[in-house]
Coordinates of C-alpha atoms in Angstrom, one line a residue:
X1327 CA -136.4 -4.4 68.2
X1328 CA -133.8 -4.6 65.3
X1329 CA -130.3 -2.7 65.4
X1330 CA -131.2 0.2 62.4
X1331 CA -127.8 -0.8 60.6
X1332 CA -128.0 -4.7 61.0
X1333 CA -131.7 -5.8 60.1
X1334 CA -130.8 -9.1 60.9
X1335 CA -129.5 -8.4 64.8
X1336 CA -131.6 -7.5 67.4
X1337 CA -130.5 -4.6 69.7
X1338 CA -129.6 -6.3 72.9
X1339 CA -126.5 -8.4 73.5
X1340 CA -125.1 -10.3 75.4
X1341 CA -122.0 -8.8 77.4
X1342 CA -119.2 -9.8 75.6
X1343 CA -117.5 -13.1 76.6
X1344 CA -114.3 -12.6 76.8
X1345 CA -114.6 -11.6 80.5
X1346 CA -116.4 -14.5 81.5
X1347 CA -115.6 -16.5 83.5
X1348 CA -110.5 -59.9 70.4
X1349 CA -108.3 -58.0 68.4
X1350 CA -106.9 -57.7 64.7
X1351 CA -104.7 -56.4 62.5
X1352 CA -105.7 -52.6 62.2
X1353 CA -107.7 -51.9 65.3
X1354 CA -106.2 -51.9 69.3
X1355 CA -108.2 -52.3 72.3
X1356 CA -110.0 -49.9 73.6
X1357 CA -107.9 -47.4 76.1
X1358 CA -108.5 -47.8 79.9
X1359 CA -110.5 -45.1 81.3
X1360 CA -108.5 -41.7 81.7
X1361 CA -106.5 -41.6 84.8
X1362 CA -108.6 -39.6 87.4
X1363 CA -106.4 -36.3 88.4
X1364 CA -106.9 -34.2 91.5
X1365 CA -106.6 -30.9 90.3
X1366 CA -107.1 -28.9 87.2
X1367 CA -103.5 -27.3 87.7
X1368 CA -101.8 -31.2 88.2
X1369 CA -103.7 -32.2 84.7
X1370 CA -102.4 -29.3 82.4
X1371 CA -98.7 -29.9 83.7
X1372 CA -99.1 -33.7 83.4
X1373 CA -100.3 -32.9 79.6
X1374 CA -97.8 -30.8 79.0
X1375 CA -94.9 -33.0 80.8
X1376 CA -95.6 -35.8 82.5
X1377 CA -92.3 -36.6 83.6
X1378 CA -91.0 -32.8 84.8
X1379 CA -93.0 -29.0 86.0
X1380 CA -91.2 -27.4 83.5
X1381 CA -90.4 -26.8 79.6
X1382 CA -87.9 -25.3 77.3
X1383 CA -89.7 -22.2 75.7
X1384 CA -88.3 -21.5 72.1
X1385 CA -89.0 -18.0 71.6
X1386 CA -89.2 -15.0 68.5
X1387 CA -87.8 -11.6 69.5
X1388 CA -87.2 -8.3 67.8
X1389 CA -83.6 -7.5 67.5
X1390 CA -84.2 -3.6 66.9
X1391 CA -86.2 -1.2 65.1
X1392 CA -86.7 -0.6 61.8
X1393 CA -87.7 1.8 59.2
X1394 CA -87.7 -0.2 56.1
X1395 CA -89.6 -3.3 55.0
X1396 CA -89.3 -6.1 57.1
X1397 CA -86.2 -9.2 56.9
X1398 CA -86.2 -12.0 58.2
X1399 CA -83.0 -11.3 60.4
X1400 CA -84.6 -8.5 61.9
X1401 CA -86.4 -11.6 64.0
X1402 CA -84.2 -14.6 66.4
X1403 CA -85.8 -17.2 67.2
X1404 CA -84.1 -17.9 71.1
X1405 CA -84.2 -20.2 73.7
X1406 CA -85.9 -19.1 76.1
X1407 CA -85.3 -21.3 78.9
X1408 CA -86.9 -23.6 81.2
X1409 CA -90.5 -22.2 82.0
X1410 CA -92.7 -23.5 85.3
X1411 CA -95.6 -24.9 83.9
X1412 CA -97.3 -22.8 87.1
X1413 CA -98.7 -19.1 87.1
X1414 CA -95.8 -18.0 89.6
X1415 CA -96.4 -17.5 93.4
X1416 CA -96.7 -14.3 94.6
X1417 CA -98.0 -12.9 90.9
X1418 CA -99.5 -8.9 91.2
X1419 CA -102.8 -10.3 90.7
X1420 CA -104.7 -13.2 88.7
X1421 CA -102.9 -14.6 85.7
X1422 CA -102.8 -17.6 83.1
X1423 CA -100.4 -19.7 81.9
X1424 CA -101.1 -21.0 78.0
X1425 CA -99.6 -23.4 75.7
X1426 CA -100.1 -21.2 72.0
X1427 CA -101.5 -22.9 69.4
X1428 CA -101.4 -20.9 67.1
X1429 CA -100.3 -17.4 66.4
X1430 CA -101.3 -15.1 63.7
X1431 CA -99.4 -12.6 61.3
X1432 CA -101.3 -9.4 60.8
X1433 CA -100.1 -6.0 58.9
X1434 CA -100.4 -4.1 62.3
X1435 CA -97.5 -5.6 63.1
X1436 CA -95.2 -3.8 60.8
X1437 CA -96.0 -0.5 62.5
X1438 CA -95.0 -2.2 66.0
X1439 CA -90.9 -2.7 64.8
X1440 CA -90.8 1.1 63.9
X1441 CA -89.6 3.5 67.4
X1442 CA -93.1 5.1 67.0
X1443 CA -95.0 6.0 70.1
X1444 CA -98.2 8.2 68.7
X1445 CA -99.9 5.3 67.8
X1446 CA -102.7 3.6 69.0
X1447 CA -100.6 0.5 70.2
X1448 CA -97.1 0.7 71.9
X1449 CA -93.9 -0.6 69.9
X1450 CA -92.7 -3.6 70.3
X1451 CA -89.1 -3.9 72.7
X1452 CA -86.4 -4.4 71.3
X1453 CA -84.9 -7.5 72.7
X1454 CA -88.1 -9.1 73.7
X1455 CA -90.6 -11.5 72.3
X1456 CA -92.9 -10.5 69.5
X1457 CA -96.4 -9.7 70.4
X1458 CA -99.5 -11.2 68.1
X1459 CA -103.0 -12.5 68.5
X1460 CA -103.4 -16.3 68.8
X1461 CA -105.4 -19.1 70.1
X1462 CA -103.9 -20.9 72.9
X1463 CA -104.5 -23.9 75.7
X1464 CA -104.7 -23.0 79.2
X1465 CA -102.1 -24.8 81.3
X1466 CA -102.4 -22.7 84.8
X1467 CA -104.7 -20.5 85.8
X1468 CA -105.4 -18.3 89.1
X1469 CA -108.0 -16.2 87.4
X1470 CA -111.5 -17.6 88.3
X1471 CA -113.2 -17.4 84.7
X1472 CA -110.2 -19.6 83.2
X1473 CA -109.2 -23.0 84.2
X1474 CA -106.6 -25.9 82.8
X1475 CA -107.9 -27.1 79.3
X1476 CA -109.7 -24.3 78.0
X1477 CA -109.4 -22.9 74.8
X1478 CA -108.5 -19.2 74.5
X1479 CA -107.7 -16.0 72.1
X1480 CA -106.2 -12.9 72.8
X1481 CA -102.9 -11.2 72.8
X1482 CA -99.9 -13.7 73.1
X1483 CA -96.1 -13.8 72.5
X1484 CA -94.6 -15.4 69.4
X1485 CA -93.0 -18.6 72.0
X1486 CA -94.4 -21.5 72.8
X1487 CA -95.6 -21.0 76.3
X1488 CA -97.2 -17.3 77.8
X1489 CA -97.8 -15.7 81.0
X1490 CA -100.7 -13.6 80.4
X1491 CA -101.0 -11.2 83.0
X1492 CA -103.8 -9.5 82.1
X1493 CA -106.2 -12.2 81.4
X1494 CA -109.3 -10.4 81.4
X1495 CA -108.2 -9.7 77.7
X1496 CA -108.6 -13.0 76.8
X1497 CA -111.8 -14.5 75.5
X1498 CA -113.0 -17.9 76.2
X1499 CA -113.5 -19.9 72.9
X1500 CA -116.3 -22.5 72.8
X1501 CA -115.4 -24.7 70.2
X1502 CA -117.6 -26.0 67.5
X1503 CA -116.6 -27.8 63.9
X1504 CA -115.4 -24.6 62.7
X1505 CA -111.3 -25.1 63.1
X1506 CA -110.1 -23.4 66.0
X1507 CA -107.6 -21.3 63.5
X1508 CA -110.1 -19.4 62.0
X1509 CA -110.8 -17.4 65.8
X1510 CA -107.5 -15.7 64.1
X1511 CA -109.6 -14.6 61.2
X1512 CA -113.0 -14.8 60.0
X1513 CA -114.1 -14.9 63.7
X1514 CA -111.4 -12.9 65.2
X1515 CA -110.1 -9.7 64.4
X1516 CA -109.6 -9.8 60.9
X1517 CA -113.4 -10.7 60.4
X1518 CA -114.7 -8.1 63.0
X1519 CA -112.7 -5.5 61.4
X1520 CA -114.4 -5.9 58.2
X1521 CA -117.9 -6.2 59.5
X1522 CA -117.3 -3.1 61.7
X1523 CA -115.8 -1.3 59.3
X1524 CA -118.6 -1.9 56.6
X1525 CA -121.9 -2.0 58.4
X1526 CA -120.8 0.9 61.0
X1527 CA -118.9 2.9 59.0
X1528 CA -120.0 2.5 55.4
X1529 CA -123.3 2.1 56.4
X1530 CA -124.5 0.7 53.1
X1531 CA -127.8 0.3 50.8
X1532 CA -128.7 -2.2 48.9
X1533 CA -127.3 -1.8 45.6
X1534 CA -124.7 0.3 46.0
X1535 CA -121.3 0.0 44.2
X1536 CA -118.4 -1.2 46.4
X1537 CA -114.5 -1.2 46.3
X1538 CA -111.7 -3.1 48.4
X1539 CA -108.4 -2.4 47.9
X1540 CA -106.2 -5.7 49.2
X1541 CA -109.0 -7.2 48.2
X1542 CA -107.4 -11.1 48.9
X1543 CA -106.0 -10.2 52.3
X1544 CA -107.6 -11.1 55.5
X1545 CA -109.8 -8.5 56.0
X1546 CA -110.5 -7.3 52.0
X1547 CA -111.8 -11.0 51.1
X1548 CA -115.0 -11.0 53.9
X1549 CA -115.6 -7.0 53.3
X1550 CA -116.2 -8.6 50.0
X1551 CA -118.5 -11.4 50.4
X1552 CA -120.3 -9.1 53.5
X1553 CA -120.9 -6.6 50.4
X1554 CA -122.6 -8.9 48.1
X1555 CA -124.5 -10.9 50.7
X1556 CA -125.8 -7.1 51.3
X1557 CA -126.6 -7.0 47.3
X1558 CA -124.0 -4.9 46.3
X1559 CA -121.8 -4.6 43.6
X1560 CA -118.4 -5.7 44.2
X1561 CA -115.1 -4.7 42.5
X1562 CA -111.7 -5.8 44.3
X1563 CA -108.1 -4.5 43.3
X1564 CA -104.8 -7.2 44.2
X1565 CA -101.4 -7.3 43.4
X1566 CA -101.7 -11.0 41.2
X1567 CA -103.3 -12.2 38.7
X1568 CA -104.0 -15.2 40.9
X1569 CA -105.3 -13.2 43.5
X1570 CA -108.0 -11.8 40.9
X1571 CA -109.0 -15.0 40.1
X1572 CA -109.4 -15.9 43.3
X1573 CA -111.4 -12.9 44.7
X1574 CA -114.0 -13.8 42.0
X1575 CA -113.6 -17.7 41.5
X1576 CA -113.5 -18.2 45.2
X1577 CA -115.3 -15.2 47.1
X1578 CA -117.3 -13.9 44.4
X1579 CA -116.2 -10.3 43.7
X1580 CA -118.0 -9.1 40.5
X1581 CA -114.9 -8.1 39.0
X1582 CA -111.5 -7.6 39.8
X1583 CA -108.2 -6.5 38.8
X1584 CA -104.3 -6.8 39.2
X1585 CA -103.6 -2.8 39.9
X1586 CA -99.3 -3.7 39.1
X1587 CA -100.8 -4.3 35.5
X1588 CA -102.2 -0.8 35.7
X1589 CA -100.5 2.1 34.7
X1590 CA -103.5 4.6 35.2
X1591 CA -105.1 3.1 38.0
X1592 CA -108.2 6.6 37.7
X1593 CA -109.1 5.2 34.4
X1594 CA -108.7 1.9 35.6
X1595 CA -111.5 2.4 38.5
X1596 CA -113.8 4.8 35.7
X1597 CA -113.5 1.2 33.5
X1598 CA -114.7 -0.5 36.9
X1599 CA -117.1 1.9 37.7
X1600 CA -118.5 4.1 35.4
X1601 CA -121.2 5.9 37.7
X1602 CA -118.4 6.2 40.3
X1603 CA -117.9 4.3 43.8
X1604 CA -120.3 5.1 46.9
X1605 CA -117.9 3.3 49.6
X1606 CA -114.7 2.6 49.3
X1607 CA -112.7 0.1 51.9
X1608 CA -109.2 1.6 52.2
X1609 CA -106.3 -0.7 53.4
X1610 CA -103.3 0.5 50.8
X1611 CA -103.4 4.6 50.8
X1612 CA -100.8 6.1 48.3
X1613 CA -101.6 6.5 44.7
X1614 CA -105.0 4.4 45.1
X1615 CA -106.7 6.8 47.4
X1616 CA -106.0 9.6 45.3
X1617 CA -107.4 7.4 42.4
X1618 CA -110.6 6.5 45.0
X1619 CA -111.3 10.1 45.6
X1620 CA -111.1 11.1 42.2
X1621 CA -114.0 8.4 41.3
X1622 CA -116.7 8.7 44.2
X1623 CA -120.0 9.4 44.1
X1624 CA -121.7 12.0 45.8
X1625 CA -122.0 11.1 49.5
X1626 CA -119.9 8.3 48.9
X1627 CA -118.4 6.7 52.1
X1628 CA -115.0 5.7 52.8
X1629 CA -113.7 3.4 55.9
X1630 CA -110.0 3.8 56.6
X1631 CA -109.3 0.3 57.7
X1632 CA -105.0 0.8 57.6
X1633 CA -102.6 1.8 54.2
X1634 CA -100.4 -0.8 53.9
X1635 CA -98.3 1.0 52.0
X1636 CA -97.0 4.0 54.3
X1637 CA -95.9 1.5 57.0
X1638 CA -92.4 1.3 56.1
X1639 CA -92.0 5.1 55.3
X1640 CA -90.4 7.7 57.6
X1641 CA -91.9 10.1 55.3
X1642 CA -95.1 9.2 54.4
X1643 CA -97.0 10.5 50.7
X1644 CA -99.0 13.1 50.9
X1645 CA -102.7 12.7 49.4
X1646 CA -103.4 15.4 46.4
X1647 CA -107.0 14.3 45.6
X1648 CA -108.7 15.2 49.0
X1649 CA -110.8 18.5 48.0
X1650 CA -112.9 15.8 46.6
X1651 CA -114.3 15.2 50.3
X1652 CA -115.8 19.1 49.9
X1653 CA -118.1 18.9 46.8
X1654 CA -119.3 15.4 46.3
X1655 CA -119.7 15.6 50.5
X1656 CA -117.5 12.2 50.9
X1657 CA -117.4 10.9 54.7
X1658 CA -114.1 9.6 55.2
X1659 CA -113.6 8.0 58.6
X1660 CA -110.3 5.6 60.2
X1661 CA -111.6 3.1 62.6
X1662 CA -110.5 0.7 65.4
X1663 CA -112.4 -2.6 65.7
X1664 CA -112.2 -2.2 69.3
X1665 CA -113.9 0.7 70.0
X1666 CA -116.7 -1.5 69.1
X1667 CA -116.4 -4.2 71.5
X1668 CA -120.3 -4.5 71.8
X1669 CA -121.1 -5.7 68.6
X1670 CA -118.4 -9.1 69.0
X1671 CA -121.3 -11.5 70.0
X1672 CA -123.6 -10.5 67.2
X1673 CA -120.8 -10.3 64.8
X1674 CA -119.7 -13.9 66.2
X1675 CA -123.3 -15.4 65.6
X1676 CA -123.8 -13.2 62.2
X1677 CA -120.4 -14.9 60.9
X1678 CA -120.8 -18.3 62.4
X1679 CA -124.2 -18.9 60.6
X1680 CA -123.1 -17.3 57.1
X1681 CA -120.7 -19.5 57.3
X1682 CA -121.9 -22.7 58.2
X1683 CA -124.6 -21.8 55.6
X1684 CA -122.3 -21.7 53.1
X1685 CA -122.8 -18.3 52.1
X1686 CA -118.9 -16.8 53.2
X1687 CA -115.8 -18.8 51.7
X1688 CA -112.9 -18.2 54.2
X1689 CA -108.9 -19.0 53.1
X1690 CA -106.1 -19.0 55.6
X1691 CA -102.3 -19.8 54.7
X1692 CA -100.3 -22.0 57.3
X1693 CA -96.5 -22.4 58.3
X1694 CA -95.3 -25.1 60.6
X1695 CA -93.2 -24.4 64.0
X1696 CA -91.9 -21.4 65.2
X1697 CA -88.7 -21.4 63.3
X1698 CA -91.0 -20.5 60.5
X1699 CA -92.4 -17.1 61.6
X1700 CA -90.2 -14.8 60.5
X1701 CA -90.4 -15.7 57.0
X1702 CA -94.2 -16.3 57.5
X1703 CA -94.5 -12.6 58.4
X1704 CA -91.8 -11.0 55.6
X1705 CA -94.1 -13.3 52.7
X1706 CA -97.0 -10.7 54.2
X1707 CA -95.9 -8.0 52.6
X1708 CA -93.9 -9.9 49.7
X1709 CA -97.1 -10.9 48.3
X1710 CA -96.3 -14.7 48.8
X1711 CA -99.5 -14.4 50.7
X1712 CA -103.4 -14.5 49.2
X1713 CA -105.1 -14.7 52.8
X1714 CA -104.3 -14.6 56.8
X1715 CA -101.1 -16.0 57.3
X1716 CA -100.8 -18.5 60.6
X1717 CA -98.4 -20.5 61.5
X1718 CA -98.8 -23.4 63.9
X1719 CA -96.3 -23.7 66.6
X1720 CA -94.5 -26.7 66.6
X1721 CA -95.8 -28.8 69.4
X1722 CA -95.5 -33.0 70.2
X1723 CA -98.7 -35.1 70.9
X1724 CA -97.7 -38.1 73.2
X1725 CA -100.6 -40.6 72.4
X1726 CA -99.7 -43.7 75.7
X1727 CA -101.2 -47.0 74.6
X1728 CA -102.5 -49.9 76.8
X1729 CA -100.1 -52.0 78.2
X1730 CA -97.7 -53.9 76.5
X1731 CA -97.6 -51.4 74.0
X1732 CA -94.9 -48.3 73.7
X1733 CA -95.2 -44.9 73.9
X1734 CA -95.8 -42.9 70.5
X1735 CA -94.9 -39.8 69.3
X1736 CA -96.5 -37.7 66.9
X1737 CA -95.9 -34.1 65.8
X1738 CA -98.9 -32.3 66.0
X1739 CA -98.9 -30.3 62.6
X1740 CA -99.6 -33.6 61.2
X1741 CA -102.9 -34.4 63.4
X1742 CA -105.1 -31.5 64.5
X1743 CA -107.4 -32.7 67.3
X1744 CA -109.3 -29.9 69.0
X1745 CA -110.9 -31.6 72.2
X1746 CA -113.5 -29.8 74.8
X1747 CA -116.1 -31.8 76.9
X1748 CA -119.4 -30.8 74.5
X1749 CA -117.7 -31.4 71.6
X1750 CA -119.1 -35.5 69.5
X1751 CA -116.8 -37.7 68.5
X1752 CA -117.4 -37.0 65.0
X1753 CA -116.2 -33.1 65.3
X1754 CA -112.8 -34.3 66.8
X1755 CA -110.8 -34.0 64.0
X1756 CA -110.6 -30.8 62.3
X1757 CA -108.8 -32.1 59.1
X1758 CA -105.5 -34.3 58.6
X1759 CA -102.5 -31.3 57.2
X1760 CA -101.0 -34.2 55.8
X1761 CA -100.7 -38.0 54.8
X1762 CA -99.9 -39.8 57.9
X1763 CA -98.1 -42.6 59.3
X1764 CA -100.9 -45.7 59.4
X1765 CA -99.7 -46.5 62.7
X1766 CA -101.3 -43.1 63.7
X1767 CA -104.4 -43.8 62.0
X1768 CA -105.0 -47.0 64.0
X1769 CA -104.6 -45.5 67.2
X1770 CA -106.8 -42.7 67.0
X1771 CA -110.1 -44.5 67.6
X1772 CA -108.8 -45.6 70.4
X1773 CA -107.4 -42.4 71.6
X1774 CA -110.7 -40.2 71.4
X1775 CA -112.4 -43.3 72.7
X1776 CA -109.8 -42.4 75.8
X1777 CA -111.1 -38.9 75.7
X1778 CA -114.8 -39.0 75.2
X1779 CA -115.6 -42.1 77.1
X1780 CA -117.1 -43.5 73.2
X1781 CA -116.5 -45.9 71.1
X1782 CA -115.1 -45.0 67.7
X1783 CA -114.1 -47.1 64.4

């Protein structure tokens, strides 16, 4: 049997996994085998490093609240102090210890650094580290589903090392080719939102005339592409000319339009659509949902994603246009992705094949180190940004040669290497960030020869 919304899923799921348990010039020897370790525990500390239990932990905090747009110095980044690369003795109950990755900036967040408590997620502390979804390593672990090594996703701090005491949150990635960043987007919760919010709660037809608001932004760009590959018709509204371009150069909008080039934006959505909008995916509120109402079609449906623009208020606008829900009978519902939980590993597979097919284009911005995240997270809603922002946390990959040779050192923003036990050769590097040092390129076939147990050229 077939889920009645998602023609192409069946109905039953699986439960979701995140509670799972002679030499020349150019080319070096191959490595010695990898040194046996005893224990899971001794191996992650060893990688992390090999010559103490402990590291310095950098760290982003929140120095107070805030009612305004976000600055940069609202955010220090601190030391944090010498951190046991072990999941403490005597911890409540199970917890992991992970090396982040990388750590995402998300809109959400803005509401977090207001001293708000009716929301559906608590306010950040002042004083303590920033909270955010990212992708992490496992270095410790006395949770049973989770050992040294693996790859996960969940709720994190904005450091470089996390205790995660509640680690049943966390899901369990199993890597593929697709880079591990994009479990902060188009597989993560920016990608889930907008299939939720479409198929559940705009429950479209095939044919049917479709507008995104912050059309370029994480979630606007695959409501888009999900919309068309459901044979819509696609408009998309964004705050650049270059963002317009993109949304139909790169993700294939129909039409869009730069809405701060404007000034009526209701006859600028009648130009758009001139038999009126049946769903409309809201993430800006203000003066475009009024324009929205004032344009849907009868039974129209509209999904309430966020309003990126009443986040910095204290006294948010009002909407005038909202008698429109009464006569043209317009649905008009906000959503969480997590209340729908169940659908993750059908959404996971839907977005994973698209994908790989070719069929959903996927664009992610990146920032380097931890130093970088408050600016990273102001240029969100600067418009600096056209996708999910990321930034990579500044990390050092120690690559130790065969004997005779040194030691090397290389930063790892400038080498990506993803690395679980099913994974070829051939998918171990994601993609170079950046023209490298040749020395690096003539010791990597020998270092994933080290780690697979293959040869490599």
């Amino acid at each position: 049997s077939y889920h009645p919304r998602h023609p192409h899923l069946p109905t039953s799921a699986t439960p979701f996994p995140h509670c799972s348990p002679g030499t020349s010039p150019g080319r070096l020897p191959p490595f010695p085998p990898p040194k046996t370790l005893t224990t899971p525990r001794t191996a992650a500390m060893e990688q992390a490093n090999p010559r103490a239990g402990s590291a310095r932990n950098r760290k982003v905090v929140l120095r107070d609240y805030i009612s305004r747009a976000p600055r940069e110095d609202d955010m220090a980044l601190v030391d944090g102090g010498a951190v046991p690369l072990r999941v403490p003795e005597g911890a409540a109950g199970p917890a992991v210890l992970v090396k982040n990755l990388y750590l995402s900036c998300d809109p959400y967040m803005r509401g977090r650094m207001r001293d708000f408590h009716g929301s559906y997620i608590p306010p950040f502390k002042p004083g303590s580290v920033i909270e955010g979804l990212g992708v992490a390593r496992v270095v410790d672990s006395t949770h049973p589903g989770f050992v040294a090594g693996d790859i996960v996703s969940g709720m994190t701090g904005w450091e470089e090392y996390s205790l995660i005491d509640k680690p049943e949150q966390l899901n369990k990635i199993q890597q593929s080719d697709i880079p591990l960043s994009y479990h902060l987007g188009l597989l993560g919760m920016p990608g889930f939102t907008a299939y939720v919010g479409f198929y559940e709660i705009c429950s479209p037809k095939k044919g049917e005339f479709v507008f995104v608001s912050a059309a370029s932004g994480a979630v606007g760009q695959i409501v888009g592409q999900l919309a068309k590959l459901h044979g819509c018709y696609v408009v998309g509204s964004a705050g650049t000319n270059e963002k317009v371009e993109l949304l139909k150069d790169k993700f294939g909008f129909d039409a869009a339009f730069n809405y701060k080039e404007e000034p009526d934006l209701t006859a600028a959505l009648k130009r758009y659509f001139p038999e009126g909008i049946d769903i409309y995916f809201e993430n800006v509120g203000g003066p475009m949902l009024d324009a929205v109402l004032l344009n849907m079609r009868m039974h129209g449906r509209i999904a309430v994603c966020g309003m990126v623009s009443q986040h910095g208020m204290t006294d948010p606008a009002g909407i005038h246009n909202l008698f429109c829900l009464v006569p043209k009978r317009i649905s008009m519902k906000g959503f969480i992705q997590s209340d729908y939980i169940n659908l993750f590993p059908q959404f996971l597979d839907y977005m994973t094949k698209h994908y790989k097919d070719g069929k959903i284009a996927y664009l992610e911005d990146m920032s380097i180190g931890l130093e970088n995240a408050p600016a990273a997270f102001v240029g969100l809603f600067s418009g600096l940004s056209n996708t999910i922002l990321l930034f990579l946390v500044c990390n050092l990959m120690t690559l130790t040669l065969p004997a005779g040779r040194p030691r090397q050192h290389f930063p790892l923003q400038d080498l990506e290497v993803n690395r679980t036990k099913s994974m070829s050769p051939s998918a171990e590097i994601h993609r170079f960030k950046r023209v490298v040092p040749v020395q690096l390129l003539q010791v990597v076939p020998s270092a994933l020869a080290a780690l697979t147990g293959k040869g490599m050229t």
